[in-house]
mmCIF file of C-alpha atoms in Angstrom:
data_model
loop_
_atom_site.group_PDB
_atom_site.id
_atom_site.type_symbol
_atom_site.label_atom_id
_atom_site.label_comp_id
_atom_site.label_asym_id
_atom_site.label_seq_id
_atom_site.Cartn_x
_atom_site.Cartn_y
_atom_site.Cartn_z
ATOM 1 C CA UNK A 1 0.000 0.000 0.000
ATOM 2 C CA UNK A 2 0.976 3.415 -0.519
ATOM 3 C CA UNK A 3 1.794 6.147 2.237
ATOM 4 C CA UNK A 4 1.140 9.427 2.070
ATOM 5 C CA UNK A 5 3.020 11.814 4.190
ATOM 6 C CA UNK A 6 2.330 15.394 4.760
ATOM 7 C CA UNK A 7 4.147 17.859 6.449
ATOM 8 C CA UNK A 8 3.828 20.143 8.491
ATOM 9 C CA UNK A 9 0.814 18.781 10.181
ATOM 10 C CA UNK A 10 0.101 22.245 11.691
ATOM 11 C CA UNK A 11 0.875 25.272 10.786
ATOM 12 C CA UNK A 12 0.049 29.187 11.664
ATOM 13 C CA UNK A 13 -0.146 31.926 9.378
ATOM 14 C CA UNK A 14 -1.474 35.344 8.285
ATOM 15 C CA UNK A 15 -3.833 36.858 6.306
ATOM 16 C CA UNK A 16 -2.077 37.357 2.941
ATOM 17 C CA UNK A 17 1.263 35.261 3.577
ATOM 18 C CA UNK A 18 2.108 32.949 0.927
ATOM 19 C CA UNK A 19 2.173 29.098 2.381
ATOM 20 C CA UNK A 20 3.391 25.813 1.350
ATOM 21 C CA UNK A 21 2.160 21.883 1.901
ATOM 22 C CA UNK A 22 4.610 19.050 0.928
ATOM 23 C CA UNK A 23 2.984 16.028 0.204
ATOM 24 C CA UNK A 24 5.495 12.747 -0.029
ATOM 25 C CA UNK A 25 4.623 9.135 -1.349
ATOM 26 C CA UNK A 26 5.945 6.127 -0.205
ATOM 27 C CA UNK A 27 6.429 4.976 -4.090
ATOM 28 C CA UNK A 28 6.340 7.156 -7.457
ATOM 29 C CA UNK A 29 2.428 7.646 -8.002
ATOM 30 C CA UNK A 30 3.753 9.935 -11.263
ATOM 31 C CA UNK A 31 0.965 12.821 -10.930
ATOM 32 C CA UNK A 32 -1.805 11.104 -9.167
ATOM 33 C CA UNK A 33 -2.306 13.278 -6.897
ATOM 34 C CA UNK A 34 -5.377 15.099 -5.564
ATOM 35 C CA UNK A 35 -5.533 18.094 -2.829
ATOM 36 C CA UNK A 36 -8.284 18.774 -0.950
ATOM 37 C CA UNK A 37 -9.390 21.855 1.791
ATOM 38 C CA UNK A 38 -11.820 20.552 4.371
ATOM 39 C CA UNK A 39 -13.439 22.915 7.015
ATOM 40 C CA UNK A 40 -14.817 21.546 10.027
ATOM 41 C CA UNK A 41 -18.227 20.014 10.287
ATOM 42 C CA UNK A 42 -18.347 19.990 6.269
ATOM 43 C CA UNK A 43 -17.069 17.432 3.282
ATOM 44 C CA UNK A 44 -13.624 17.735 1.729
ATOM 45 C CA UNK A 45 -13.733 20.363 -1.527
ATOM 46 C CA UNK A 46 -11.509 19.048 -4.083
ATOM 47 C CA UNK A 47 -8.778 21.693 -4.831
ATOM 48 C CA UNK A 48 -6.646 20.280 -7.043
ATOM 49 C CA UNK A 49 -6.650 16.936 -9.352
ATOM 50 C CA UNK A 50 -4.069 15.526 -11.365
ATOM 51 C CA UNK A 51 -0.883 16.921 -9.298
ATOM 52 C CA UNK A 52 -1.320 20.578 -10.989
ATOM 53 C CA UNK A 53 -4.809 21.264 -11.953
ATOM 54 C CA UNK A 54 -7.254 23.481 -10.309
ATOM 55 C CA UNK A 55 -10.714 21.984 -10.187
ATOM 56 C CA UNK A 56 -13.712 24.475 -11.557
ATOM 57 C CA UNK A 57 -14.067 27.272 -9.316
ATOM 58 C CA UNK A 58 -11.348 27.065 -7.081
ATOM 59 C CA UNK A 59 -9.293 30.549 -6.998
ATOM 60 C CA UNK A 60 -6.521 30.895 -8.783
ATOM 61 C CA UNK A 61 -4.598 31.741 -5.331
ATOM 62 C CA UNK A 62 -4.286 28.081 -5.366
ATOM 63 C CA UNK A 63 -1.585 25.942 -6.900
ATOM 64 C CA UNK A 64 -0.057 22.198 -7.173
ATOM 65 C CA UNK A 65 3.118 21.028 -7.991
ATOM 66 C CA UNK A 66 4.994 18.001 -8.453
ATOM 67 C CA UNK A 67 5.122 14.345 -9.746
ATOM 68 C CA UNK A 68 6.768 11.279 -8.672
ATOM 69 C CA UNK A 69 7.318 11.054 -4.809
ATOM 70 C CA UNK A 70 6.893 15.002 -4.296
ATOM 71 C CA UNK A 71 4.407 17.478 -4.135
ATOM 72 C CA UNK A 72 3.490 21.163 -3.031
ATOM 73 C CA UNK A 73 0.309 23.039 -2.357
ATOM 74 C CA UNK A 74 0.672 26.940 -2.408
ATOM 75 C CA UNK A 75 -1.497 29.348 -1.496
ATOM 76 C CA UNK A 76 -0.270 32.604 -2.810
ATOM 77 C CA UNK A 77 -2.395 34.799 -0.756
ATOM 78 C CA UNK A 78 -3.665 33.400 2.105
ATOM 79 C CA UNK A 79 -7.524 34.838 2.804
ATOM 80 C CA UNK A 80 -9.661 34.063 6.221
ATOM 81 C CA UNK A 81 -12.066 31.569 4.311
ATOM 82 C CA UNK A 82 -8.713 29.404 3.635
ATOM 83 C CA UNK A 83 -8.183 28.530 7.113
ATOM 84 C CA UNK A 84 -9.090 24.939 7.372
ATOM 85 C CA UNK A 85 -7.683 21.336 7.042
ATOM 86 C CA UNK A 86 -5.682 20.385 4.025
ATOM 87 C CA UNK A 87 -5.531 16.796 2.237
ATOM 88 C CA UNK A 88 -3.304 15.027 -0.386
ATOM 89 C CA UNK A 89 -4.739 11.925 -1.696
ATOM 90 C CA UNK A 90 -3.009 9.463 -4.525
ATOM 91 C CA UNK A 91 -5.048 8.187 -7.141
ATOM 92 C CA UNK A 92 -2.676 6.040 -8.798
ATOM 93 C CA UNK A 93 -3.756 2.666 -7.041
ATOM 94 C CA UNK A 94 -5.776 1.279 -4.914
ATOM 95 C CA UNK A 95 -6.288 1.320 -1.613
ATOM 96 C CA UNK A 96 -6.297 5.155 -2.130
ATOM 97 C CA UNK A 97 -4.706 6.814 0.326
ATOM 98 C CA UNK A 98 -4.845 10.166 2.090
ATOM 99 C CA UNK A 99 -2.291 12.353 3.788
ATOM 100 C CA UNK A 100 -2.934 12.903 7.402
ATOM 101 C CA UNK A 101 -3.741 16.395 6.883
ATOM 102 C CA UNK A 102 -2.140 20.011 7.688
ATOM 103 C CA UNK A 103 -4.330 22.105 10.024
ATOM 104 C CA UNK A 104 -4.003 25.652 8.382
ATOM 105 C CA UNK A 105 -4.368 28.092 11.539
ATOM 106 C CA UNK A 106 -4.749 32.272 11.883
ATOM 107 C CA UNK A 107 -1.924 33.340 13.797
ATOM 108 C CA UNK B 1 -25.759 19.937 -10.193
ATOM 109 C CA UNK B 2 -24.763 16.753 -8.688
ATOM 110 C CA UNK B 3 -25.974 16.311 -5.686
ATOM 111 C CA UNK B 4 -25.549 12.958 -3.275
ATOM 112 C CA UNK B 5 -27.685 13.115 -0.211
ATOM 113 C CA UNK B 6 -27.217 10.765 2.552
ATOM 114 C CA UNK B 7 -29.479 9.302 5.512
ATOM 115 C CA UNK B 8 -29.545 10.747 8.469
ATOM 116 C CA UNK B 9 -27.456 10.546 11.605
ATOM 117 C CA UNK B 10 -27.550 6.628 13.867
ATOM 118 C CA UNK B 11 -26.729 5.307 17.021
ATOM 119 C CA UNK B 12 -25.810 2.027 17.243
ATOM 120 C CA UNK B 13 -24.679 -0.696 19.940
ATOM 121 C CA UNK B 14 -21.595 -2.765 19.686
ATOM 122 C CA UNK B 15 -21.953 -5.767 17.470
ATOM 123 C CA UNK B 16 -24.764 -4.223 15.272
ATOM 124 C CA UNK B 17 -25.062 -3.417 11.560
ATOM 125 C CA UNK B 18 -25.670 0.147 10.404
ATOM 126 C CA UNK B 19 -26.653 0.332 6.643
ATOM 127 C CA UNK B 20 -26.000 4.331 5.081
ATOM 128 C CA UNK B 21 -27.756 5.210 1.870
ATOM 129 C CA UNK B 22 -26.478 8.123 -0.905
ATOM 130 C CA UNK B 23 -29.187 9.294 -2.916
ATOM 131 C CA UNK B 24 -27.203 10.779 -6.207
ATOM 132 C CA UNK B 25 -28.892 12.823 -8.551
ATOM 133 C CA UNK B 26 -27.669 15.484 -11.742
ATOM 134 C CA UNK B 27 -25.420 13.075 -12.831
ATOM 135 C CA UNK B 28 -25.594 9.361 -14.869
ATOM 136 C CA UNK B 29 -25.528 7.180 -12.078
ATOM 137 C CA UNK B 30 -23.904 4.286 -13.763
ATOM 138 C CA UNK B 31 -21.277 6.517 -15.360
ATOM 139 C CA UNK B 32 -18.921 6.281 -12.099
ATOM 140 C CA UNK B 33 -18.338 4.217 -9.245
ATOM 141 C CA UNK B 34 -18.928 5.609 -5.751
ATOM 142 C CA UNK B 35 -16.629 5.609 -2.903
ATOM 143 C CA UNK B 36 -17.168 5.370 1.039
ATOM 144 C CA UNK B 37 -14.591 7.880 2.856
ATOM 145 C CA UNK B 38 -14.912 7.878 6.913
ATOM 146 C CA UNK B 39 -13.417 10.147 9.600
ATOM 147 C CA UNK B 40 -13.240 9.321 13.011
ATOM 148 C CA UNK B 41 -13.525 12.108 15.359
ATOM 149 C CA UNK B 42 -10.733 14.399 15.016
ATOM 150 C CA UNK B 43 -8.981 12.265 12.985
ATOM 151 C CA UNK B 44 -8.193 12.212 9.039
ATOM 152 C CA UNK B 45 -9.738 10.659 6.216
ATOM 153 C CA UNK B 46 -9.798 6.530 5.662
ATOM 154 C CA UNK B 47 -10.798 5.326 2.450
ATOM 155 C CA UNK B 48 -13.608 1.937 2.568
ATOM 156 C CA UNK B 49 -13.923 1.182 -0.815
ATOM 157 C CA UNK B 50 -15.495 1.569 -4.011
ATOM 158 C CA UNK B 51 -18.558 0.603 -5.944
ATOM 159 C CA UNK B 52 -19.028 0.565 -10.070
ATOM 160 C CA UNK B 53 -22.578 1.693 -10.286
ATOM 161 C CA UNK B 54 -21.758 0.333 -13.908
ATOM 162 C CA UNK B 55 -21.847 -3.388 -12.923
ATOM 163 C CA UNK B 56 -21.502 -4.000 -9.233
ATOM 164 C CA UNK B 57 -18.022 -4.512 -8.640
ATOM 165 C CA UNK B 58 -16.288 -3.701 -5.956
ATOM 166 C CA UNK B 59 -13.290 -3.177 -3.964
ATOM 167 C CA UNK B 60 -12.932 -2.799 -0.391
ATOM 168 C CA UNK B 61 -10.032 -1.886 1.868
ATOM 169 C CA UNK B 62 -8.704 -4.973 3.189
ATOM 170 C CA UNK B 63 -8.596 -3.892 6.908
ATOM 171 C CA UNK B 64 -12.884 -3.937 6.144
ATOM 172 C CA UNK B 65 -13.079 -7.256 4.299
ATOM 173 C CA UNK B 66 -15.751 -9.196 5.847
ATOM 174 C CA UNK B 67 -17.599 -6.677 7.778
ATOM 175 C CA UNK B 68 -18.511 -3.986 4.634
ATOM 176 C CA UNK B 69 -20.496 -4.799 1.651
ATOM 177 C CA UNK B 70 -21.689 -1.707 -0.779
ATOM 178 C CA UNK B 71 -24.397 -2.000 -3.134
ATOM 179 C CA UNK B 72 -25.993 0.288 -5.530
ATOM 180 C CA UNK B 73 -29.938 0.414 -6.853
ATOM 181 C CA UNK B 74 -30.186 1.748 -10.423
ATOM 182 C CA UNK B 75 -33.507 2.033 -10.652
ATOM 183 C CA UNK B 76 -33.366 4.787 -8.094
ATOM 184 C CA UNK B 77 -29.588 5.865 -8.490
ATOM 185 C CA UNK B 78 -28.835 5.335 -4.841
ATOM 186 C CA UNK B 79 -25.950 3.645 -3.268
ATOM 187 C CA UNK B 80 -25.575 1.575 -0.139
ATOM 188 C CA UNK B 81 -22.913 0.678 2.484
ATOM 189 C CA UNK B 82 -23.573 -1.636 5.204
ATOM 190 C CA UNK B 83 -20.873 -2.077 7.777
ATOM 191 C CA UNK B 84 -21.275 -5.313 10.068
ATOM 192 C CA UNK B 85 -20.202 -5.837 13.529
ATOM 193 C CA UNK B 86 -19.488 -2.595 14.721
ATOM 194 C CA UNK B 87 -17.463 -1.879 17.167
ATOM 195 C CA UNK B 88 -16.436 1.591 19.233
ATOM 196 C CA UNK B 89 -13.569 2.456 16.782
ATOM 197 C CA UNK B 90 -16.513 2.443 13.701
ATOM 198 C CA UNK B 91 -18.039 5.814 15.334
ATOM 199 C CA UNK B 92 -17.366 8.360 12.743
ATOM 200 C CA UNK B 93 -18.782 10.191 9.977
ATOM 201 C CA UNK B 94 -19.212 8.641 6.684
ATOM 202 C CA UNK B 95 -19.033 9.699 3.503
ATOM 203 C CA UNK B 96 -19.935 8.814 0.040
ATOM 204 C CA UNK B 97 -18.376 10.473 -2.948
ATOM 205 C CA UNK B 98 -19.017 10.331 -6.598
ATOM 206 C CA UNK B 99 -15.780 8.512 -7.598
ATOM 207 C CA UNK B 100 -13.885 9.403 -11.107
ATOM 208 C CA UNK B 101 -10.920 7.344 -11.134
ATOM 209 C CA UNK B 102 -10.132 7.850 -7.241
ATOM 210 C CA UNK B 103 -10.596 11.488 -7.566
ATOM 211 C CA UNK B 104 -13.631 12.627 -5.602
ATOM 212 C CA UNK B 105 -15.458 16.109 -7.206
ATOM 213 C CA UNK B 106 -18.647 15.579 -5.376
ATOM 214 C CA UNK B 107 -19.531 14.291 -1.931
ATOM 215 C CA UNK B 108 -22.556 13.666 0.523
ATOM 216 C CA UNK B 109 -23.087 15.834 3.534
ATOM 217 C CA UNK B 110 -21.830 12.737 5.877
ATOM 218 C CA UNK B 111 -23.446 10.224 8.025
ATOM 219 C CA UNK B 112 -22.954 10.283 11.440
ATOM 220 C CA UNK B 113 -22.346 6.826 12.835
ATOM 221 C CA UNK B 114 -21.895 6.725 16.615
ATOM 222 C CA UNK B 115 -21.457 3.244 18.171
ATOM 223 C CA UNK B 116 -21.834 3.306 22.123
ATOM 224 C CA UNK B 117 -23.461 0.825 24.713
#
């Protein structure tokens, strides 16, 4: 089975700072990877599909990168409705597999 | 717009079954599979398994083999998952998702599943 590991698991920041999630596999799962922003109480929102492309309606503030092992999620500008939890998932084989999520907090 | 709408919230004692339904609708049913996604309290996000709405098949994680079995209904474009057996550790919110090649664009609300003597 595949692991997904992301780091950090928490992390504070402001309004308008520009903020990174690394996502690693445990094997290459090329770019089948997914992101996903959950807020509490509610379902996950898929971000980002396919490693690098942002799903219908997502701002552009949002960004993926990455293939193989590796991958980032950047928020350019962070703005209060993105503080919530944050999810990488591999599609490449199954038993999917999520990440163990990053808790985005205000500082 | 696809929507998938699931039953309501249950309480259930250790050693029961709970069955969770997900209505789907603004979508062909039997053009994806759906997948069951849980969260315990607090915790992340465990994927159960998957269902072709196509033909049936399915695939379940293996740490659920023998207590899960998902089924779908054409006729009124509504999937099932019944998990057997439950035990304390099965109290968490359930979710089905409209599945397109593991990637998950549209989910239910979530099921509430609490399991308590």
């Amino acid at each position: 089975d595949i692991q997904m590991t992301q780091s950090p698991s928490s992390l504070s920041a402001s309004v308008g700072d520009r903020v990174t999630i690394t996502c690693r596999a445990s094997q290459s799962i090329s770019s089948y990877l997914n992101w996903y922003q959950q807020k509490p109480g509610k379902a996950p929102k898929l971000l980002i599909y396919a490693a690098s492309s942002l799903q219908s309606g997502v701002p552009s503030r949002f960004s993926g990168s990455g293939s193989g092992t590796d991958f980032t999620l950047t928020i350019s500008s962070l703005q209060p409705e993105d503080f919530a939890t944050y999810y990488c998932q591999q599609s490449y084989s199954t038993p999917q597999s999520f990440g163990q999520g990053t808790k985005l907090e205000i500082k | 717009q696809v929507q998938l709408v699931q039953s309501g919230a249950e309480v259930k004692k250790p050693g029961a079954s709970v069955k969770v339904s997900c209505k789907a609708s603004g979508y062909t049913f039997t053009s994806y599979g759906i997948s069951w996604v849980r969260q315990a309290p607090g915790q992340g996000l465990e994927w159960m398994g998957w269902i072709s709405a196509y033909n049936g098949n399915t695939n379940y994680a293996q740490k659920l083999q023998g207590r899960v079995t998902m089924t779908t209904d054409t006729s009124t474009s509504t999937a099932y998952m019944e998990l057997r057996s439950l035990r304390s550790d099965d109290t968490a919110v359930y979710y089905c998702a409209r599945d397109d090649r593991y990637t998950y664009e549209d989910w239910g609300q979530g099921t509430l599943v609490t399991v308590s003597s």
